[in-house]
Coordinates of C-alpha atoms in Angstrom, one line a residue:
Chain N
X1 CA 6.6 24.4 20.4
X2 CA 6.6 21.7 17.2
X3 CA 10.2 20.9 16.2
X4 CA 10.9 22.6 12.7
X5 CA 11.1 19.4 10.2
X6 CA 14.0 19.5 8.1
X7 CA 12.6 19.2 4.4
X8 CA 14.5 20.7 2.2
X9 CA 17.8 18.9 1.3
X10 CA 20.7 20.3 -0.5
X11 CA 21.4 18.2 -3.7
X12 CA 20.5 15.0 -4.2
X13 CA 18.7 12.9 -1.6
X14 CA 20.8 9.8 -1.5
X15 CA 20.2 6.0 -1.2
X16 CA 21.8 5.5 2.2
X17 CA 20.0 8.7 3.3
X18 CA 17.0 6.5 2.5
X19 CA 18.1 3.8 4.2
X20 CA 19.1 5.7 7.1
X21 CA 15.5 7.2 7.2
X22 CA 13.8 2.9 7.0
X23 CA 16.6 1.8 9.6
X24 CA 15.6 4.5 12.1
X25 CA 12.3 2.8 11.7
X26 CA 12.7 -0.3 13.2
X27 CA 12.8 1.1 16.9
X28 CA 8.7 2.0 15.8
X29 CA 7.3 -1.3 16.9
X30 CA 3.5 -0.6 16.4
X31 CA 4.4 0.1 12.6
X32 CA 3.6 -3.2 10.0
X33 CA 3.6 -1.5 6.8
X34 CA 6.0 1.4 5.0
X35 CA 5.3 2.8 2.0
X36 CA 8.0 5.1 0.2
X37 CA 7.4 6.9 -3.2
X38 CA 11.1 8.4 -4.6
X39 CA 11.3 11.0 -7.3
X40 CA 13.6 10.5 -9.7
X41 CA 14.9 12.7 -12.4
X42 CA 14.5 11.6 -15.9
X43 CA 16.5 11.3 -19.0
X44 CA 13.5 13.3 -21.0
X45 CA 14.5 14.2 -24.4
X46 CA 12.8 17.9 -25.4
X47 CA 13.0 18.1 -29.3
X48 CA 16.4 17.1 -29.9
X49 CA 17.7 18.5 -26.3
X50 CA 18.2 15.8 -23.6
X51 CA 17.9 16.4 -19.4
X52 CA 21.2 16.4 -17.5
X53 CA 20.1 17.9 -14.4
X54 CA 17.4 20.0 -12.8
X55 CA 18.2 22.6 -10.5
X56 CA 15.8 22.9 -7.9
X57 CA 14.8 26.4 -6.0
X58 CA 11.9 27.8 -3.7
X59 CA 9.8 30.2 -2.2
X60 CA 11.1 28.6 1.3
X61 CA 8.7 30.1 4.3
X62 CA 5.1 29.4 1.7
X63 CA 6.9 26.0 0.7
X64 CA 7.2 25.5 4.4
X65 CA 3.8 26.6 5.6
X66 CA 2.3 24.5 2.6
X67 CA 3.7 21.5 4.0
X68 CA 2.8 21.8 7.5
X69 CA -0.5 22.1 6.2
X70 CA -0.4 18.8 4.0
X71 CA 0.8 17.2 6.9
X72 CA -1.7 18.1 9.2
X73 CA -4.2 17.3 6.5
X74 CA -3.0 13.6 5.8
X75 CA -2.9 12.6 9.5
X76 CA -6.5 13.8 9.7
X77 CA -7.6 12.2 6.8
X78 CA -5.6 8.4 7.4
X79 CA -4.1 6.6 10.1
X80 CA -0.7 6.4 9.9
X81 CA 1.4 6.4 12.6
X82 CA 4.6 8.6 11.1
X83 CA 5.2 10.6 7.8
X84 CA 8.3 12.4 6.2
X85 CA 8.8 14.5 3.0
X86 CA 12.3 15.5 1.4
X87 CA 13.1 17.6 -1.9
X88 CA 16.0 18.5 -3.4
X89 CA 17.3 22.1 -3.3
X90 CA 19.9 22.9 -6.3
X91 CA 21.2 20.4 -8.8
X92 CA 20.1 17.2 -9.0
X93 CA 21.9 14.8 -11.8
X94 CA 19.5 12.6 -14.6
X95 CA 19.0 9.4 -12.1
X96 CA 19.3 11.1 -8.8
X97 CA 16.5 11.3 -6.0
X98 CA 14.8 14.8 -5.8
X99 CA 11.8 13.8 -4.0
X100 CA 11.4 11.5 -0.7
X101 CA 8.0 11.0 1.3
X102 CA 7.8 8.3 3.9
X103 CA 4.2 7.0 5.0
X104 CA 4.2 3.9 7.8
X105 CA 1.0 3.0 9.8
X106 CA 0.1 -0.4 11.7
X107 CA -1.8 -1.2 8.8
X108 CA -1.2 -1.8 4.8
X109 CA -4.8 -0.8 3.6
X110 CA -4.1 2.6 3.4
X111 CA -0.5 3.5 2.9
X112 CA -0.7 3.9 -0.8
X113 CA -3.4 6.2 -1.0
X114 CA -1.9 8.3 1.3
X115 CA 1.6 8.6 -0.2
X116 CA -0.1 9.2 -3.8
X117 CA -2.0 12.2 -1.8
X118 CA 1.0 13.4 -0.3
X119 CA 3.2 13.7 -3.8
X120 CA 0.0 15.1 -5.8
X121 CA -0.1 17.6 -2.9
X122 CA 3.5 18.5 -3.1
X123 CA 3.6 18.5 -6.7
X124 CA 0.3 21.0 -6.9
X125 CA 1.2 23.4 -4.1
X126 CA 4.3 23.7 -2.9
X127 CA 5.9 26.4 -4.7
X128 CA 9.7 25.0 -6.1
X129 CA 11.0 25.6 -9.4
X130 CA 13.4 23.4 -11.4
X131 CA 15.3 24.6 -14.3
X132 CA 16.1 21.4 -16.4
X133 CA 19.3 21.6 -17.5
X134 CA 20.2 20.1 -21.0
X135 CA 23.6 18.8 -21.8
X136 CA 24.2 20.9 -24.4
X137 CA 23.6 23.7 -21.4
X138 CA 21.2 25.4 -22.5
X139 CA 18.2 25.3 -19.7
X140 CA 14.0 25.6 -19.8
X141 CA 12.0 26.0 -16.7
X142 CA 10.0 22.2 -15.9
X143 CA 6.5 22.7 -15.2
X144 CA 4.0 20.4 -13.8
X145 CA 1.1 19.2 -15.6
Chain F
X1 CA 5.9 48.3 -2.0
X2 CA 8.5 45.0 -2.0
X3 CA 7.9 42.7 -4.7
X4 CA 10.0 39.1 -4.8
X5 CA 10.4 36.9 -7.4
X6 CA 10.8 33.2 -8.4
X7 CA 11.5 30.4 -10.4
X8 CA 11.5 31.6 -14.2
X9 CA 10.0 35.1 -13.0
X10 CA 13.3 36.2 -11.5
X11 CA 14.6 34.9 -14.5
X12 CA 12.9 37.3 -16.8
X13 CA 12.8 40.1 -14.0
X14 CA 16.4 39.2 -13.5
X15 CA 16.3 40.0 -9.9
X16 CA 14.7 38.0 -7.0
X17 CA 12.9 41.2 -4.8
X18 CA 12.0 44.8 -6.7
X19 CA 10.5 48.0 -5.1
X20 CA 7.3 48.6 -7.0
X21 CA 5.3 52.2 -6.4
X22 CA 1.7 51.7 -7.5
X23 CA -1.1 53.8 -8.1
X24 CA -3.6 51.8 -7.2
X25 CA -2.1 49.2 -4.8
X26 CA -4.2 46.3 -5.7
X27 CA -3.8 42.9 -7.8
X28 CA -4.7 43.8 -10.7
X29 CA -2.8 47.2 -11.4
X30 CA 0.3 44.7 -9.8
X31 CA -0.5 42.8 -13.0
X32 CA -0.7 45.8 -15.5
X33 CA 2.8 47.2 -14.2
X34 CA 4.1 43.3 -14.2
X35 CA 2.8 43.1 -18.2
X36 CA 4.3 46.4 -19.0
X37 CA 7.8 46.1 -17.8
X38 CA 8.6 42.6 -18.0
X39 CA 5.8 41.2 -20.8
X40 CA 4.8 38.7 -18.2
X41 CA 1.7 37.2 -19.1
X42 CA -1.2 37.1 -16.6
X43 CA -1.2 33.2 -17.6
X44 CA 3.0 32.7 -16.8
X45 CA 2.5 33.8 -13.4
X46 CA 1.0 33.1 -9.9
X47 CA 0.8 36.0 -7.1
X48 CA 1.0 34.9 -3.5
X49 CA 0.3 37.7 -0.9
X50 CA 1.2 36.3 2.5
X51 CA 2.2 32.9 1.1
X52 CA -1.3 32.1 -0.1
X53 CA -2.0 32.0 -3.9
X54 CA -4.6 34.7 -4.6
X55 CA -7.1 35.3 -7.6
X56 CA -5.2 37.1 -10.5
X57 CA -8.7 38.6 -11.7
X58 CA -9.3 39.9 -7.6
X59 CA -8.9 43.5 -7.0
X60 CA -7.4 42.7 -3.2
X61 CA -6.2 45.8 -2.4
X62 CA -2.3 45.4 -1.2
X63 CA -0.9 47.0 1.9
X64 CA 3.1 47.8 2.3
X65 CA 3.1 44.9 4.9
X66 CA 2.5 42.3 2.9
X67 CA 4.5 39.9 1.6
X68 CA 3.9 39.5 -2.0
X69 CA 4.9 36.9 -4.5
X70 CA 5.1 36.2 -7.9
X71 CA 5.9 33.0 -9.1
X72 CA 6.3 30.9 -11.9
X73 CA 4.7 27.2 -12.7
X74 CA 5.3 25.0 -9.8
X75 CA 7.4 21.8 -10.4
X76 CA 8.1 19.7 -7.5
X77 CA 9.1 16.1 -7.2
Chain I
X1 CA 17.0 -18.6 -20.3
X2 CA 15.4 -16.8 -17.6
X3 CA 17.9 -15.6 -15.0
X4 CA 16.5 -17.2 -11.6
X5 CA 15.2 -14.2 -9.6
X6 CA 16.3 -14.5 -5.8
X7 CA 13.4 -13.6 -3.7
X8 CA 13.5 -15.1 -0.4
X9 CA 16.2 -14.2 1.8
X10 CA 17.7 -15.2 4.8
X11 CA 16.6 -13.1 7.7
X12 CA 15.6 -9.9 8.0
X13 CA 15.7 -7.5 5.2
X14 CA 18.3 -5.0 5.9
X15 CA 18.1 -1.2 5.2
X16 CA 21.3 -1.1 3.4
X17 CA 20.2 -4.6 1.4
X18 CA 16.8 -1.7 0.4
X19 CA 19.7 1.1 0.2
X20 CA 21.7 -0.8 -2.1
X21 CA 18.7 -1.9 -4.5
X22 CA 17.6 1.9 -5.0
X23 CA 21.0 3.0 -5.8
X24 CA 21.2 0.4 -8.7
X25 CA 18.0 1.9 -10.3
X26 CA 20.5 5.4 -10.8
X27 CA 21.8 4.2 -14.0
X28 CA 17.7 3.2 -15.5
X29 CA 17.4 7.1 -16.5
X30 CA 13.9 6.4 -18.2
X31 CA 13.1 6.0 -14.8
X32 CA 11.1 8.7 -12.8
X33 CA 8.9 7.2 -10.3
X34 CA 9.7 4.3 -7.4
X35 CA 7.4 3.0 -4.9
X36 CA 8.3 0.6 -2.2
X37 CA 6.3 -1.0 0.0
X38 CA 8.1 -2.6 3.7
X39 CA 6.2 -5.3 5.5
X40 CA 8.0 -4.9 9.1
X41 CA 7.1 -7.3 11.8
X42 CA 4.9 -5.8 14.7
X43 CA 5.1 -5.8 18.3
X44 CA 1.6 -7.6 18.4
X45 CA -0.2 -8.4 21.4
X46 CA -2.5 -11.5 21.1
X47 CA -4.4 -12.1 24.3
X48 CA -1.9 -11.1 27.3
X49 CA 1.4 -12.4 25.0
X50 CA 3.3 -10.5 23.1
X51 CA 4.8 -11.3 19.2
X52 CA 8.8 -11.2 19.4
X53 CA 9.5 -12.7 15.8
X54 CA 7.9 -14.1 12.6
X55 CA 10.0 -17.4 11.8
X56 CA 9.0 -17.9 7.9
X57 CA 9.2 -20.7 5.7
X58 CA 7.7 -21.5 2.7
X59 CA 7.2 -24.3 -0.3
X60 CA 9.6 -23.0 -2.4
X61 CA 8.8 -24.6 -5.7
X62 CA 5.6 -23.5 -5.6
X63 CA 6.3 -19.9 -4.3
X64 CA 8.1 -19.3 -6.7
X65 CA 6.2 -20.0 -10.0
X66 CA 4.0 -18.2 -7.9
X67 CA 6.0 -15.3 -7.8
X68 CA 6.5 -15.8 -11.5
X69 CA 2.9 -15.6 -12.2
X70 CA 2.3 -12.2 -10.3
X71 CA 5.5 -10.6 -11.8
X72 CA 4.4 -11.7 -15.6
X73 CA 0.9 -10.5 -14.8
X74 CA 1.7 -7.6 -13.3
X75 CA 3.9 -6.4 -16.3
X76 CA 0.8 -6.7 -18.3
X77 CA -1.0 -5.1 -16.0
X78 CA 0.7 -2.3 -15.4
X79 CA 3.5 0.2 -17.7
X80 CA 6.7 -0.9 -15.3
X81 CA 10.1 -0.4 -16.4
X82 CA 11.1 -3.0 -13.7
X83 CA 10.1 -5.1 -10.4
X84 CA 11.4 -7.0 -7.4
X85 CA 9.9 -9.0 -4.5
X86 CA 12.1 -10.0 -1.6
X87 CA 10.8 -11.9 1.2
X88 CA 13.1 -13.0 4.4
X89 CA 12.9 -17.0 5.3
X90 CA 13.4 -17.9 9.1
X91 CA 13.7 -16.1 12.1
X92 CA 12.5 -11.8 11.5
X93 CA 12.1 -9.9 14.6
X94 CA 9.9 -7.8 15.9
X95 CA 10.6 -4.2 13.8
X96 CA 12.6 -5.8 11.3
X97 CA 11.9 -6.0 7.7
X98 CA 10.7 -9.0 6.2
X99 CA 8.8 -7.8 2.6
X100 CA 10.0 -5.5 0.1
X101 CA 8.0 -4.6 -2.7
X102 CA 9.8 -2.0 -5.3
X103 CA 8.0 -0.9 -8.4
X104 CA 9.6 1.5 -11.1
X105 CA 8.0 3.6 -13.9
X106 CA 8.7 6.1 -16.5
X107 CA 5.6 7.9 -14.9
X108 CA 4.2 8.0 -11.3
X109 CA 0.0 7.1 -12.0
X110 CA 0.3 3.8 -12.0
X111 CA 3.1 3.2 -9.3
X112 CA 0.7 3.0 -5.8
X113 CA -1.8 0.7 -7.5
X114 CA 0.9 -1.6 -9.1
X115 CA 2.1 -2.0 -5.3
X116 CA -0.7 -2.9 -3.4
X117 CA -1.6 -5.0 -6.7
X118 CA 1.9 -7.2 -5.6
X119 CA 1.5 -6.7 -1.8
X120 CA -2.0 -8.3 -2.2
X121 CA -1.5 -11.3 -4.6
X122 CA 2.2 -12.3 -2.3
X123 CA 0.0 -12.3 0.4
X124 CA -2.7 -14.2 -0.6
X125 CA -1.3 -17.0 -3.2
X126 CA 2.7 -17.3 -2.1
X127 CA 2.9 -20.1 0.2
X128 CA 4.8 -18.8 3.1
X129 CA 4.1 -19.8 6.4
X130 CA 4.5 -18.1 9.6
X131 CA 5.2 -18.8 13.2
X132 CA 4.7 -16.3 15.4
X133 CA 6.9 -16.4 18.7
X134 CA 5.9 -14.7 21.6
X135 CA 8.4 -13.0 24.3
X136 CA 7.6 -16.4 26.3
X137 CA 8.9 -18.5 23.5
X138 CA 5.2 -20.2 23.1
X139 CA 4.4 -19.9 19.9
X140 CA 1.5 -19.6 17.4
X141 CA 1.1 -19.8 13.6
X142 CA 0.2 -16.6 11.6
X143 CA -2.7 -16.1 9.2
X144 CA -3.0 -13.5 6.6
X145 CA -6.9 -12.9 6.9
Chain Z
X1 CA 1.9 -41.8 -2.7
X2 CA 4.1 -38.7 -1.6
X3 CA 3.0 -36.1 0.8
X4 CA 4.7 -33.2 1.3
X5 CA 3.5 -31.1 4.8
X6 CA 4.2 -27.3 5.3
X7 CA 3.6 -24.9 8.2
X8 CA 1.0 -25.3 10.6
X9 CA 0.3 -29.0 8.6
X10 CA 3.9 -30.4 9.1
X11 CA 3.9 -29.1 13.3
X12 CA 0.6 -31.0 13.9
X13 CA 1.9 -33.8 11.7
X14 CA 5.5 -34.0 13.4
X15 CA 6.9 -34.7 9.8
X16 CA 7.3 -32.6 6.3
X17 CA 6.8 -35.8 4.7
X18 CA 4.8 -39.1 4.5
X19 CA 4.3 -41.9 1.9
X20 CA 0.9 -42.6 2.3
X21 CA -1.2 -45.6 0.8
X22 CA -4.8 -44.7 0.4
X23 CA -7.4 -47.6 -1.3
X24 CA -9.0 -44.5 -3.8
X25 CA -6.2 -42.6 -4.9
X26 CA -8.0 -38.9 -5.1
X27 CA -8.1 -35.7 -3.4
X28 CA -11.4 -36.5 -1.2
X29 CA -9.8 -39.7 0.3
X30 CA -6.6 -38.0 1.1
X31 CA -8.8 -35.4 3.6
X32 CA -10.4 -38.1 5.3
X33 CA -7.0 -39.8 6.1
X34 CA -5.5 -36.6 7.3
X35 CA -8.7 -36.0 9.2
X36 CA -8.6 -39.5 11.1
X37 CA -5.0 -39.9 11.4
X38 CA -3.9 -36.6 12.3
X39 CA -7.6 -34.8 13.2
X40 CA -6.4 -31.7 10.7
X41 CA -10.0 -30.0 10.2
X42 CA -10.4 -29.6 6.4
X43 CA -10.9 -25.5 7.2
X44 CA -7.5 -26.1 8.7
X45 CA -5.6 -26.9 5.0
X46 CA -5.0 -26.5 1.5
X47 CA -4.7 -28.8 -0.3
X48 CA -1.8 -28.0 -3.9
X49 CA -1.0 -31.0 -6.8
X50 CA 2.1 -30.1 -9.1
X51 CA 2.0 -26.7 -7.7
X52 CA -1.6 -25.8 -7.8
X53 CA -4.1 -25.2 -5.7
X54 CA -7.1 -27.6 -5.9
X55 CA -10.9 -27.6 -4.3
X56 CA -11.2 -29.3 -1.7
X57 CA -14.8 -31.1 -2.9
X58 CA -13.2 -32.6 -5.5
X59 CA -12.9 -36.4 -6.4
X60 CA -9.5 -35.2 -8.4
X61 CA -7.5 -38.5 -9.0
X62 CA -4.1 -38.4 -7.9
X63 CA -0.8 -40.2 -9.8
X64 CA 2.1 -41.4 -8.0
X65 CA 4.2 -39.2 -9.8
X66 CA 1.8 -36.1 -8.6
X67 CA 3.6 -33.8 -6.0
X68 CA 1.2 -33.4 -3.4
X69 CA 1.5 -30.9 -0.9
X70 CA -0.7 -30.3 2.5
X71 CA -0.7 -26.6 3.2
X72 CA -1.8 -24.2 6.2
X73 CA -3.2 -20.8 6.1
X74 CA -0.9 -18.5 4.0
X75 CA 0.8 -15.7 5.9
X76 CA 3.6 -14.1 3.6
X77 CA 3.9 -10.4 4.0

């Protein structure tokens, strides 16, 4: 039976998570290149509200099923030799890390591509919802477009 | 037939999961009812039934097994 | 004055040295995309011998108005908020780091390109040389190609 | 003049730097002195003055005050 991956990560996903995540790399020998893409949440000003926080929720066992899929589907379509993906769950402060995905192969050529498919993926169908949070505290609910 | 909820949806619905009776137990009657209680327009919404999006102008009939959805704009990452 | 940019480091690139830098990008809150590339030494095999390490070295005066040139270029290039390039000097081996490539936007479109734009131009005009040393310590000298 | 030598160049060289007298002071003449003396192939180098790469087929003149640098394959990354 596959091993359930861990995706979802309560809060922000922090830099020395990150690092943890590249160090545990180095035993993969056959690896040359790493590419990482973070997601990082942004001071937007809305009218004359400004972002504080978004607070990250999901429809868990689609979210899951979606992303087993866009896994599957990235290893079939490049060569890469390991691939990780990590949101947030819950609040996640202006300047933290909400989203995490992890792309090494052998190669370079193709390690960009294939992280830019992987967040466009995420971003279009994995159902999570983020409130963003203003600092006056009122709240709107982000969408992606 | 269970009903959940998410993102700004269960904001509006104010609950996550709701038992809906239906005459017609299809998508589009789920809709109607959906319109008439809450004001949720068909464009606000997205209806998964077993975790896959369906067509919000389909008339898939819905059985009391499945597990159906609605859910607001996505907005990962 | 320009402040001198420190590029090449001793060594391998650590994770925490890559932890460290992405937790320093918390307080730019206009930011909301990162992408880093790693460049990690492989376990290559070349005939029947097998790579160990990558001991770099490089014309430093040169490499770095090199370096200049790609970071001014690819600020016009490209909408960045900001940009480093670190690459490790001397011995690096085998699944150690020894490139780091970190790109920042507002936006995530033009992140991936922006990348592979830096990876491809430090590789082909930066003067670094490398030695690759074999498990029994014979040596040969590397090539981008 | 002043040569510097880098990678590959200075390990077949056995030095990183030479002060070398050549009768026409220009980029062709130094590749035939670095192809007799040390029997570096001119596929084998690169050849940079003050920093930049220059063509190989040139008849470039080179100053004494020129930094001239001999230069293997790149291999950065």
């Amino acid at each position: 039976m596959k091993k359930k991956k861990t995706v979802f990560i309560e809060g922000q996903i922090t830099s020395s998570f990150i690092g943890n995540a590249i160090a545990k790399h180095q035993t993969k020998t056959q690896i040359g290149a790493h590419n990482i893409f973070l997601g990082q949440v942004r001071k937007d000003k809305i009218e004359d509200k400004t972002v504080k926080a978004i607070d990250f929720s999901c429809y868990q066992e689609m979210a899951d099923q979606k992303l087993d899929i866009i896994r599957e589907e990235t290893f079939e379509k490049y060569d890469l030799t390991c691939m990780h993906i990590y949101h947030s769950l819950g609040k996640v402060e202006v300047g933290e890390v909400c989203l995490f995905v992890f792309v090494s192969a052998p190669h370079r050529p193709q390690v960009y591509e294939a992280t830019e498919y992987i967040v466009n993926r995420v971003k279009e169908e994995v159902p999570i919802f983020g409130k963003e949070i203003f600092e006056d505290a009122s709240y709107q609910w982000k969408t992606n477009v | 037939m269970k009903v959940i909820y998410f993102g700004k949806i269960a904001d509006v619905t104010k609950k996550t999961v709701e038992e809906i009776e239906l005459q017609d137990k299809n998508v589009k009657s789920l809709i109607t009812f959906l319109n008439e209680k809450y004001a949720i327009n068909l464009s606000e919404m997205q209806i998964a039934v077993n975790q896959n999006l369906v067509s919000k102008s389909e008339l898939l009939e819905l059985k009391d097994t499945d597990e159906v959805a609605i859910l607001s704009a996505f907005a990962g990452g």
